[in-house]
């Protein structure tokens, strides 16, 4: 682990790697989102119960899953930053936080739009909805804490600690539909048995999931590149990199 | 030998914090007065009907308790940070995470315990039935230690921030929400005559978890600020 991570403790090496990988991930994002969203919204069969309005799952489910995925990524980076004191890992946290917050907002909004025809209400104080809203507050807290310090290094460490502390909310969101029997439906895909969804709907959904995963990674990479340049502005390699563009 | 000195340091820190609080009584009293005043506002705001008040009493009392516990938090480590006491605590041979629990304990004795003692008065003011009061007192007794432990994380993280109190609220309120949900569910069940063991057990579990794990985060936060 250490030997594998070690070169990327140097911001320059991380920047080069991200710069090289980003076009690939951007292309993957474009292809999978185009295929998945068009297939899901236009060609997948409509649901026997929910009609066409179920189609919002092709945006809602991936956004909800990766709003949590982004948070766990942030917490893992927080752990790495605190244990091995790697600067670049600290910078990944502010790179992820706004992306994760945006995904959370998308999940909440699409959920509200889905909830209106299905449940007859935009919002209920259901366990899963509430815990997803708390996730949004956690992201906002991490961002606010990161920018509250005069010394950027201290802010990054504080944000790392807070993102680790907030991890406790993730299992609460995930299991909320099982622990509290409320309006939100149970898990249909993220469980270990056979997913309880028709294959003709599952395949475009999986493509959309892949698309959102690549989208999250690409956005984080773009933000990470900026973050690295912002902190390393005084260094010759960063000047050189900027002149090249 | 090491154990004995660890216990001595722990009690010395606790005693020192309590003595400081005794010399500055307004700091300890203000959150309680705030709580009483917030609770007073509700009968004026929603009307004095005992039915409505008893129905929303657990929520009012717990929300007021959350807000009151946020009030004094900024001061929890700040004075010690400014006069160098925290630095000395970091230099002790005893682990900082361990001595930090003494400060959390002092905070709970000054803010959590008075709430439990005050709860009969609050229950009376909001015409909560007697069986509801028992659950309220128990939920406060089991839940407020977690408030102190989580609050100390927020205080430790924002030590270097100039006006940190609004930031503390922003960080901590999301972490407090699970406590609020289970505590109010317990009181509500109790006033309807249902079993409350489940919710109280979850509250106790949250408290045990936060008290054992939060010192690590508190120590990391203090070390980050003290350097």
PDB file of C-alpha atoms in Angstrom, chain A residues 82 130 134 137-138 140-141 144-145 148-151 154 157-158 161-162 165-166 168-169 172 180, chain B residues 150 153 157-162 167 170-171 174-175 177-178 181-182 209 217 220-221 224-225 227:
ATOM      1  CA  UNK A  82      -4.684  11.705   8.726  1.00  0.00           C
ATOM      2  CA  UNK A 130     -34.352  12.809   6.380  1.00  0.00           C
ATOM      3  CA  UNK A 134     -28.588  15.190   6.885  1.00  0.00           C
ATOM      4  CA  UNK A 137     -25.835  19.169   5.792  1.00  0.00           C
ATOM      5  CA  UNK A 138     -22.725  17.079   6.476  1.00  0.00           C
ATOM      6  CA  UNK A 140     -22.007  21.657   3.724  1.00  0.00           C
ATOM      7  CA  UNK A 141     -20.353  21.383   7.157  1.00  0.00           C
ATOM      8  CA  UNK A 144     -17.585  25.343   5.577  1.00  0.00           C
ATOM      9  CA  UNK A 145     -14.984  23.913   7.924  1.00  0.00           C
ATOM     10  CA  UNK A 148     -12.984  28.608   7.754  1.00  0.00           C
ATOM     11  CA  UNK A 149      -9.276  28.559   8.594  1.00  0.00           C
ATOM     12  CA  UNK A 150      -6.560  31.056   7.767  1.00  0.00           C
ATOM     13  CA  UNK A 151      -4.094  28.199   7.448  1.00  0.00           C
ATOM     14  CA  UNK A 154      -5.293  23.085   9.301  1.00  0.00           C
ATOM     15  CA  UNK A 157      -7.078  18.352   8.512  1.00  0.00           C
ATOM     16  CA  UNK A 158     -10.221  19.557  10.259  1.00  0.00           C
ATOM     17  CA  UNK A 161     -11.558  14.560  10.798  1.00  0.00           C
ATOM     18  CA  UNK A 162     -15.128  15.763  10.296  1.00  0.00           C
ATOM     19  CA  UNK A 165     -16.874  11.442  12.078  1.00  0.00           C
ATOM     20  CA  UNK A 166     -19.822  11.867   9.696  1.00  0.00           C
ATOM     21  CA  UNK A 168     -21.755   7.128  10.919  1.00  0.00           C
ATOM     22  CA  UNK A 169     -24.633   8.554   8.852  1.00  0.00           C
ATOM     23  CA  UNK A 172     -28.155   4.901   8.824  1.00  0.00           C
ATOM     24  CA  UNK A 180     -38.097   1.923   9.715  1.00  0.00           C
TER      25      UNK A 180
ATOM     26  CA  UNK B 150     -20.028  15.185  20.022  1.00  0.00           C
ATOM     27  CA  UNK B 153     -15.464  17.295  18.677  1.00  0.00           C
ATOM     28  CA  UNK B 157     -12.170  21.281  15.353  1.00  0.00           C
ATOM     29  CA  UNK B 158     -13.011  24.993  15.400  1.00  0.00           C
ATOM     30  CA  UNK B 159     -10.395  26.083  17.975  1.00  0.00           C
ATOM     31  CA  UNK B 160      -8.501  28.252  15.525  1.00  0.00           C
ATOM     32  CA  UNK B 161     -11.548  29.747  13.857  1.00  0.00           C
ATOM     33  CA  UNK B 162     -12.173  33.334  14.914  1.00  0.00           C
ATOM     34  CA  UNK B 167     -19.648  26.995  12.402  1.00  0.00           C
ATOM     35  CA  UNK B 170     -23.401  23.901  11.303  1.00  0.00           C
ATOM     36  CA  UNK B 171     -21.105  20.956  11.964  1.00  0.00           C
ATOM     37  CA  UNK B 174     -26.480  16.985  11.639  1.00  0.00           C
ATOM     38  CA  UNK B 175     -24.656  14.749  14.097  1.00  0.00           C
ATOM     39  CA  UNK B 177     -30.275  14.573  14.753  1.00  0.00           C
ATOM     40  CA  UNK B 178     -30.257  10.780  15.404  1.00  0.00           C
ATOM     41  CA  UNK B 181     -35.200  11.228  16.824  1.00  0.00           C
ATOM     42  CA  UNK B 182     -34.783   8.400  19.317  1.00  0.00           C
ATOM     43  CA  UNK B 209     -20.283   4.702  21.074  1.00  0.00           C
ATOM     44  CA  UNK B 217     -11.440  12.791  17.148  1.00  0.00           C
ATOM     45  CA  UNK B 220      -6.837  14.778  16.745  1.00  0.00           C
ATOM     46  CA  UNK B 221      -8.650  18.130  16.545  1.00  0.00           C
ATOM     47  CA  UNK B 224      -4.181  19.834  14.765  1.00  0.00           C
ATOM     48  CA  UNK B 225      -4.793  23.269  16.304  1.00  0.00           C
ATOM     49  CA  UNK B 227       0.745  21.954  16.583  1.00  0.00           C
TER      50      UNK B 227
END
